[in-house]
Coordinates of C-alpha atoms and ligand atoms in Angstrom, one line a residue:
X1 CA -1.1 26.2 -19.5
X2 CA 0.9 26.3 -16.3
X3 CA -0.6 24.1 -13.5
X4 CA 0.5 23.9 -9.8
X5 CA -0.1 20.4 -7.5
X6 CA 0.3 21.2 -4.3
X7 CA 1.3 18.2 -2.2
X8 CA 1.1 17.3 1.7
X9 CA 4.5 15.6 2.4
X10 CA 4.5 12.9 5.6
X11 CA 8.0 11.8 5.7
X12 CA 7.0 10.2 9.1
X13 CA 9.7 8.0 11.0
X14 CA 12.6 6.2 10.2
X15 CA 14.1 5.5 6.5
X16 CA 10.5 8.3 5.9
X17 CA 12.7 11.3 5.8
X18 CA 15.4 10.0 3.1
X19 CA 12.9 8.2 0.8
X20 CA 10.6 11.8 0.7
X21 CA 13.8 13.3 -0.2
X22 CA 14.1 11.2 -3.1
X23 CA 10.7 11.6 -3.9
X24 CA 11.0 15.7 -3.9
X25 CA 14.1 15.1 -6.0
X26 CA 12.1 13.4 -8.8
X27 CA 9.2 15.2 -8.7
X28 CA 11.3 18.6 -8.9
X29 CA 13.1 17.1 -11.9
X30 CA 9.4 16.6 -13.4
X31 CA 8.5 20.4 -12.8
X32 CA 12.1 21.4 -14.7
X33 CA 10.1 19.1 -17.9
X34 CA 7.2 20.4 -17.7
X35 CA 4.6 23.1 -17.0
X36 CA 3.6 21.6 -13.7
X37 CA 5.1 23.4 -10.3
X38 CA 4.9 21.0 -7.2
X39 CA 4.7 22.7 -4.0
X40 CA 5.1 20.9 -0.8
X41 CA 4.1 21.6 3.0
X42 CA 5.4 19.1 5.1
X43 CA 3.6 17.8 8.3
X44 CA 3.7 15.8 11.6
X45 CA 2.3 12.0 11.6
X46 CA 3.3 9.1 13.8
X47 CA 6.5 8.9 16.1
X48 CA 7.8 12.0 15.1
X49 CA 4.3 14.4 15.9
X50 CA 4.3 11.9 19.0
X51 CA 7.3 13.6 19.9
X52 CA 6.7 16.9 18.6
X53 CA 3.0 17.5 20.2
X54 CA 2.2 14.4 21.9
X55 CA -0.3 13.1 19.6
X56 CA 0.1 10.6 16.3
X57 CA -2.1 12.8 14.4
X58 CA -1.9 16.5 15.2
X59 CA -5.0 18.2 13.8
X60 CA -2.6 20.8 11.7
X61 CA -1.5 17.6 9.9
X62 CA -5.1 16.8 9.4
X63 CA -5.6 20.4 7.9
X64 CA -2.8 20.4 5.9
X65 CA -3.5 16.7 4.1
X66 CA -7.4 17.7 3.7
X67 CA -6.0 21.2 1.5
X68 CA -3.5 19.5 -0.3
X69 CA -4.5 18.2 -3.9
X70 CA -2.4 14.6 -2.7
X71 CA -0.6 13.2 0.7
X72 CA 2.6 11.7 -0.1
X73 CA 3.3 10.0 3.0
X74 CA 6.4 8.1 3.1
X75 CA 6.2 5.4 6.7
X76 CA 5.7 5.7 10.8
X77 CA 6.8 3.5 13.9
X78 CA 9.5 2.0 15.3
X79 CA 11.0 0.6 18.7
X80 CA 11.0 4.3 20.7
X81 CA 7.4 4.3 20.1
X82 CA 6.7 -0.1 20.7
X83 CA 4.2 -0.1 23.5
X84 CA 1.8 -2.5 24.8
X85 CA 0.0 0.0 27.0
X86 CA -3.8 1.1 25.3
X87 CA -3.3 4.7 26.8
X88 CA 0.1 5.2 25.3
X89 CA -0.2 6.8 21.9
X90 CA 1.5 4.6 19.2
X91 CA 2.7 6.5 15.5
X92 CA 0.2 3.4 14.1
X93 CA -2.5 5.3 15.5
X94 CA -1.7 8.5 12.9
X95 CA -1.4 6.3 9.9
X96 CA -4.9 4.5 11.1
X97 CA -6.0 8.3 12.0
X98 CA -5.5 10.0 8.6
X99 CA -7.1 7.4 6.7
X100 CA -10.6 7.0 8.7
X101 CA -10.2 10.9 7.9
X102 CA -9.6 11.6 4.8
X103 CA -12.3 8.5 4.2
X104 CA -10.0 6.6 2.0
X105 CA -11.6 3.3 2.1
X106 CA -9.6 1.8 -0.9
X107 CA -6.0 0.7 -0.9
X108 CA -4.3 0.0 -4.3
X109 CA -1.4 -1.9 -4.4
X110 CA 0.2 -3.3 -7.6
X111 CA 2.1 -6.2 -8.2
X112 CA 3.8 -6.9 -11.0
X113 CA 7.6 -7.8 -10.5
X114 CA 10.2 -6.2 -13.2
X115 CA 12.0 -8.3 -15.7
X116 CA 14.9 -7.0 -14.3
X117 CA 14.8 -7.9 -10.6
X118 CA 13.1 -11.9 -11.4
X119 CA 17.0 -13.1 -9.5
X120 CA 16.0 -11.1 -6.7
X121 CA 12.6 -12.6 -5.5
X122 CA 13.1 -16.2 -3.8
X123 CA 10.6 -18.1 -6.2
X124 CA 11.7 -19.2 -9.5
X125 CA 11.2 -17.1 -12.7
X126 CA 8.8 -19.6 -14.5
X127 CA 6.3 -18.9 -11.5
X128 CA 6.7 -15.3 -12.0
X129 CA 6.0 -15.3 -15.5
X130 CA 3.2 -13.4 -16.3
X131 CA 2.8 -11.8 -12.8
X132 CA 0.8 -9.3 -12.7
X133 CA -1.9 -8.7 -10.0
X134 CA -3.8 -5.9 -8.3
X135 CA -4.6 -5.8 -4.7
X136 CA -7.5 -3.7 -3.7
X137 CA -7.7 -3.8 0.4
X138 CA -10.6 -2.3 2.1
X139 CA -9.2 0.3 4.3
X140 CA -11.4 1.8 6.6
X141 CA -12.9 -1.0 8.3
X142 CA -13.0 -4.7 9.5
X143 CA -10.7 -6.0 12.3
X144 CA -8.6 -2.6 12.4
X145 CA -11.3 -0.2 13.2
X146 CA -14.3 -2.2 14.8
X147 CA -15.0 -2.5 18.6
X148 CA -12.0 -3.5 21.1
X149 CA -11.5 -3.2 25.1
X150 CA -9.5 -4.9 27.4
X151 CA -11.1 -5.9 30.3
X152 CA -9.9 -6.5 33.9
X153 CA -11.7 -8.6 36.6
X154 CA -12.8 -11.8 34.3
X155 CA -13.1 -14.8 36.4
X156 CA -11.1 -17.6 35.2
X157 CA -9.4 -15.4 32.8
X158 CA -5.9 -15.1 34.2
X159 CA -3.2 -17.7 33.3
X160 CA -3.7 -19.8 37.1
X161 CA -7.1 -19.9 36.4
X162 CA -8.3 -16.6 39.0
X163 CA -9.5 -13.5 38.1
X164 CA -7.7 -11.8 35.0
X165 CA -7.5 -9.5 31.8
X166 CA -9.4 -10.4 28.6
X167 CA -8.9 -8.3 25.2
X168 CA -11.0 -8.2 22.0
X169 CA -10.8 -7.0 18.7
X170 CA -14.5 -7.0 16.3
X171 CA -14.1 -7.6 12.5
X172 CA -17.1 -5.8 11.5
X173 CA -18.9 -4.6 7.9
X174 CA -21.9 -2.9 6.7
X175 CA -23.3 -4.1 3.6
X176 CA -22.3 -0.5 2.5
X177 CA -18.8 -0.4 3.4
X178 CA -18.5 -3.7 1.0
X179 CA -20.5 -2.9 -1.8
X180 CA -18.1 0.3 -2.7
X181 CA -14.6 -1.6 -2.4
X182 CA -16.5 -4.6 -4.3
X183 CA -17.1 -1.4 -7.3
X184 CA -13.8 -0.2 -6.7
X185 CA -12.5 -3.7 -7.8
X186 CA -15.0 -4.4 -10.5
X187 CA -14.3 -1.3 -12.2
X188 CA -10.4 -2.1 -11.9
X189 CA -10.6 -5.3 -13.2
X190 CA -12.6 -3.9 -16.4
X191 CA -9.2 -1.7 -17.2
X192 CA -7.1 -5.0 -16.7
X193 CA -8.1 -8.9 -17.3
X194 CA -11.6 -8.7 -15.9
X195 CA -10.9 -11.2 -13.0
X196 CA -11.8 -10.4 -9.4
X197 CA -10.9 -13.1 -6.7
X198 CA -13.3 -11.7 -3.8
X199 CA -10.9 -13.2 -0.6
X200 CA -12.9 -14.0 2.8
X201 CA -13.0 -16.2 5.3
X202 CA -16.9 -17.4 4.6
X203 CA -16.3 -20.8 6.3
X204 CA -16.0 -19.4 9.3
X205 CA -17.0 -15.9 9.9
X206 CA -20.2 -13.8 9.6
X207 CA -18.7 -11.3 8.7
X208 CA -17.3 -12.5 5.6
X209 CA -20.4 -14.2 5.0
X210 CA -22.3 -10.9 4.3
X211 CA -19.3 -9.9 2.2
X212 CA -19.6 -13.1 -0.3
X213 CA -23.3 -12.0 -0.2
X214 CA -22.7 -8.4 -0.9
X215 CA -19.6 -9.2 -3.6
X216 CA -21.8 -11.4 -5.3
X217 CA -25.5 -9.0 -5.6
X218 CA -23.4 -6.3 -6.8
X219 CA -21.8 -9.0 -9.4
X220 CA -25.1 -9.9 -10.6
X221 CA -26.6 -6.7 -11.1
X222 CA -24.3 -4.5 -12.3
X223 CA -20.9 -6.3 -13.2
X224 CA -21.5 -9.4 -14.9
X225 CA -19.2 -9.5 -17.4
X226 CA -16.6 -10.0 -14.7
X227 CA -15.3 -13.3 -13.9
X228 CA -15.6 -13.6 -10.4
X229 CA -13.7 -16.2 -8.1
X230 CA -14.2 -16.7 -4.2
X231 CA -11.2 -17.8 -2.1
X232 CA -10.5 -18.5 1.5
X233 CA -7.9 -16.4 2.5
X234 CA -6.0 -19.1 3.8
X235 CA -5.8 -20.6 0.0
X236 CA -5.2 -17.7 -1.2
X237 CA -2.3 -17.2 1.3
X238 CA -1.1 -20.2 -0.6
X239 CA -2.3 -19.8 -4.2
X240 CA -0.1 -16.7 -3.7
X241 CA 3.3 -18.8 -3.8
X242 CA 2.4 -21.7 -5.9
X243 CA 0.8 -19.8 -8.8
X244 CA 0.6 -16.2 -8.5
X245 CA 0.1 -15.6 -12.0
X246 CA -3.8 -16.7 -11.7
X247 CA -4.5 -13.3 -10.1
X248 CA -5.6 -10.1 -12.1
X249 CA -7.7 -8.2 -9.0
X250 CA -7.8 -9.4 -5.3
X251 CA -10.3 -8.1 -3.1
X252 CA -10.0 -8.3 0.5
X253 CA -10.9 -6.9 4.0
X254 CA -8.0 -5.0 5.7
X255 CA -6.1 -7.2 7.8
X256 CA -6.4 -9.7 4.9
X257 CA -5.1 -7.6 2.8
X258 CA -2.6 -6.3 4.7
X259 CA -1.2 -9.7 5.5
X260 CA -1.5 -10.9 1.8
X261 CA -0.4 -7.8 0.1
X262 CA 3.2 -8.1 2.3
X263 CA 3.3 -11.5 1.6
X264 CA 3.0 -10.6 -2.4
X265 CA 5.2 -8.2 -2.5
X266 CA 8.0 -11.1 -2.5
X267 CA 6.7 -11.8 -6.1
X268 CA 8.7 -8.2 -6.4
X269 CA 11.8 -9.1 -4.8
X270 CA 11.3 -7.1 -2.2
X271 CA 8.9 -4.9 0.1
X272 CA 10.9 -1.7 -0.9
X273 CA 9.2 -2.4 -4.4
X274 CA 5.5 -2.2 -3.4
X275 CA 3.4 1.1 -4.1
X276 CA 0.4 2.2 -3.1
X277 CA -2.8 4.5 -3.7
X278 CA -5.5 5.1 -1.0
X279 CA -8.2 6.9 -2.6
X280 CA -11.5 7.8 -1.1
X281 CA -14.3 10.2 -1.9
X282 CA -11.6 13.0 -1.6
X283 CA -7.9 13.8 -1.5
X284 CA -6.2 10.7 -2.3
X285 CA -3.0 9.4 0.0
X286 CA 0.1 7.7 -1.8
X287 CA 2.3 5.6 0.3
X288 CA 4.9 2.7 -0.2
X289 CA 3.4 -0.7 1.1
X290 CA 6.4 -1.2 3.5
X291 CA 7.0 0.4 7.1
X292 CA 10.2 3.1 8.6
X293 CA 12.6 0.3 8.4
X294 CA 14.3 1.3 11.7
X295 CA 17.2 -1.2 12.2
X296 CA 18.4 0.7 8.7
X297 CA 17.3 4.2 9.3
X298 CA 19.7 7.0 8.8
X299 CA 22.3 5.1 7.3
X300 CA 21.2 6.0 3.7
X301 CA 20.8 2.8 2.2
X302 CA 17.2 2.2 2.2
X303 CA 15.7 1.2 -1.0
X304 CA 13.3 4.4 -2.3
X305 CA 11.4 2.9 -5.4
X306 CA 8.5 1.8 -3.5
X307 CA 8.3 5.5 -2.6
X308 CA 9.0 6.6 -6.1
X309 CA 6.5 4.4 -7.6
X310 CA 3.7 5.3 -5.4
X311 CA 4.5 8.9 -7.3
X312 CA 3.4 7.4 -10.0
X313 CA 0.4 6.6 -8.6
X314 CA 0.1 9.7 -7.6
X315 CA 0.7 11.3 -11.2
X316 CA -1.6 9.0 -12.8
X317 CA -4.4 8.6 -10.0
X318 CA -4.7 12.2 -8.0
X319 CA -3.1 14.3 -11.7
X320 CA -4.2 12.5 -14.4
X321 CA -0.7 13.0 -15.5
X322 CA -0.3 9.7 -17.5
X323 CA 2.8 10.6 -19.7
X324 CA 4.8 11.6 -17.0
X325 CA 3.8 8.4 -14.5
X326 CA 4.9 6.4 -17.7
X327 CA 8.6 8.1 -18.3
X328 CA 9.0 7.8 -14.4
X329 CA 8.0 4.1 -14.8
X330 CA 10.0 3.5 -17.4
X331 CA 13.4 5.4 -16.0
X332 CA 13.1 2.7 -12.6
X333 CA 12.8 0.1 -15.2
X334 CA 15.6 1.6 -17.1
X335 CA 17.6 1.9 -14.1
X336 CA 17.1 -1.5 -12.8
X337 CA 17.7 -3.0 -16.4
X338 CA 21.6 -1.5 -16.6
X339 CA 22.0 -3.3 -13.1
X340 CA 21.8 -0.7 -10.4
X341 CA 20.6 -1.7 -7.7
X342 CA 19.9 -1.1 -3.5
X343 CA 21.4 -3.7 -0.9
X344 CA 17.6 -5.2 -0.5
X345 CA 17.4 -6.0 -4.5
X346 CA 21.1 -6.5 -5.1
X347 CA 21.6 -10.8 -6.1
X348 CA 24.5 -12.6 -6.8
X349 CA 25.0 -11.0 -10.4
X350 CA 24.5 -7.8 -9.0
X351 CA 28.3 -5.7 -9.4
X352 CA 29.6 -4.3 -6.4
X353 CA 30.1 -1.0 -7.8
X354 CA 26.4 -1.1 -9.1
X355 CA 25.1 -1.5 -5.3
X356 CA 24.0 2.1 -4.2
X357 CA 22.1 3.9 -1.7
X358 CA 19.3 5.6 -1.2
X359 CA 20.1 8.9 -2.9
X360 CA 22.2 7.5 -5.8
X361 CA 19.4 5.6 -6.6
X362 CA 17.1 8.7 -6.9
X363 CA 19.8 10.3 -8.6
X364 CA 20.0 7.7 -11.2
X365 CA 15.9 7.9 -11.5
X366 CA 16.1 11.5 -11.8
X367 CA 18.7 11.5 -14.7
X368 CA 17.2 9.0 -16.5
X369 CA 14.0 10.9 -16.6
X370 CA 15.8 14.1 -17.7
X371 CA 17.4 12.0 -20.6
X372 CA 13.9 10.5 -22.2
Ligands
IPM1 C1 0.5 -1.1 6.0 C2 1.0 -1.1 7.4 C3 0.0 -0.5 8.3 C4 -1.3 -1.3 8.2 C5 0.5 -0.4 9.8 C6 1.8 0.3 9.9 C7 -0.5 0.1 10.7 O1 1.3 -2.4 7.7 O2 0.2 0.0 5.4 O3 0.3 -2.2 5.4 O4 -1.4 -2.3 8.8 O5 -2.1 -0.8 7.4
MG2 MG1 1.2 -3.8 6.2

């Protein structure tokens, strides 16, 4: 039976528009092998709808994403758009936008660092061994979304002592918004090694008090048959480099997780290797972990296998389309294994001639595919 996936395309800003190209080019390859059509609209978010309408998140985006079966959205920002001023719209403010929207409370991001690419990362291969984590960030709270002002007028606030500016920022969580990442991770960990490290910052904050509360009820009652671990996100920050290979599922609030998952991706080689699935109650977002790049942009050499996974996160997660997220795996693997590689995974064995750019590399994905 013939199916149609219709997907809402966010190419965004900087190295977005050449790593969606790639993207379309592999996924069109898939409809030639199969009876699935992909059908695209592409819409505004971050610098670009900034320029286009004024706004970071233009409510046809928002339309668009919501009747779309999967977002595919590739990255936003750069230095055109770098502001300090709160009134000034900033392309962060879309990405922030469309996930509060969509509800997608649960980032996925995968680590697990290819046999092939071990010269690349700048720890040794026996730490590596056996690397293989999840990283389940909360999404749609904490420390990005709770309460912040800047206030004018403070006594004693300005750097000579006098009257000046004060900013804050609120990490905040309802019992609610933890308990349904905590199952998120839980039921993850039961498809893997059945290990959750739940990563807070209980020494110190309320806030993460109440989620080593919350982690641990929902442990007791419904998930005991999972190991569970609490870690201070500063150890963890740590445990990271020195033995990453203890981690099966990390669960974290979002700028924890945001800060640990860039700081894992290294286990890869490289940020340009690190997928991701933001999933909700609704239609699911796909995105690479790493941002528009913009000192490359343009120049065609960006690296667009994060981009290419986090299609097969889509195939698997929002298509249920296992067989073909396995062949795509297995052609970047394939790729990567007879030595081709972009300039941020190239090493010292790497051959010059085997160093390519952005849409060789999809090229190469996309013929491999066609050849399994
Ligand atoms: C990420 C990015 C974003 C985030 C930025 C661009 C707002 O760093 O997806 O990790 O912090 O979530
Ligand atoms: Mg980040």
């Amino acid at each position: 039976m013939s199916r149609t996936c219709h997907i809402c395309l966010l190419p965004g800003d900087g190295i977005g528009p050449e790593i969606t190209a790639e993207a379309v080019k592999v996924l069109g390859v898939m409809s030639e092998l199969s009876d699935v059509t992909f059908e695209f609209t592409e819409a505004l978010l971050g610098g670009a709808a900034i320029d286009a309408t004024g706004t970071a998140l233009p409510e046809a985006t928002l339309a668009a994403a919501r009747e779309a079966d999967a977002v595919l959205l590739a990255a936003i920002g750069g230095p055109k758009w770098d502001t300090t001023d709160p009134d000034k719209p900033r392309p962060e403010q879309g990405l922030l936008g469309i996930r509060k929207a969509l509800g997608l409370y649960a980032n996925l991001r995968p680590v697990k660092p290819l046999d092939a690419l071990s010269a690349a990362s700048t720890l040794r291969p026996e730490v590596l061994a056996g690397v293989d984590m999840l990283i389940v960030r909360e999404l749609t709270g904490g420390l990005y979304f709770g309460a912040r002002a800047r206030e004018t007028g403070v006594p004693g606030a300005a750097t000579g002592g006098g009257v000046g500016m004060r900013a804050y920022d609120t990490m905040t969580y309802t019992e609610r918004e933890i308990e349904r990442i905590a199952r998120t991770a839980f039921d993850a960990a039961r498809t893997r090694r059945n290990r959750v490290h739940s990563v807070d910052k209980a020494n110190v904050l309320e806030s993460s008090r109440l989620w080593r509360e919350v982690v641990h009820r929902l442990h007791d009652a419904e998930y005991p048959d999972v190991e569970l671990i609490d870690q201070l996100v500063d150890n963890t920050a740590m445990q990271l480099i020195r033995d990453p290979a203890q981690f099966d599922v990390i669960v974290t609030e979002n700028m924890f997780g945001d800060i640990l998952s860039d700081e894992a991706s290294m286990l890869t080689g490289s940020l340009g290797m690190l997928a991701s699935a933001s999933l909700g109650d609704g239609t699911a977002l796909y995105e690479p972990s790493h941002g528009s790049a913009p000192d490359i942009a343009g120049r065609g050499i960006a690296n667009p296998l994060a981009m290419l996974l986090s299609v097969e996160l889509m195939l698997r997660y929002s298509f249920g389309m296992h067989d073909a997220a396995d062949a795509l795996a297995s052609s970047i693997e394939g790729v990567l294994a007879d030595g081709w590689r972009t300039r941020d995974i190239a090493d010292e064995h790497t051959l010059p001639q085997r160093t390519v750019g952005t849409s060789v590399m999809g090229d190469l994905v996309a013929a491999r595919l066609r050849a399994q």
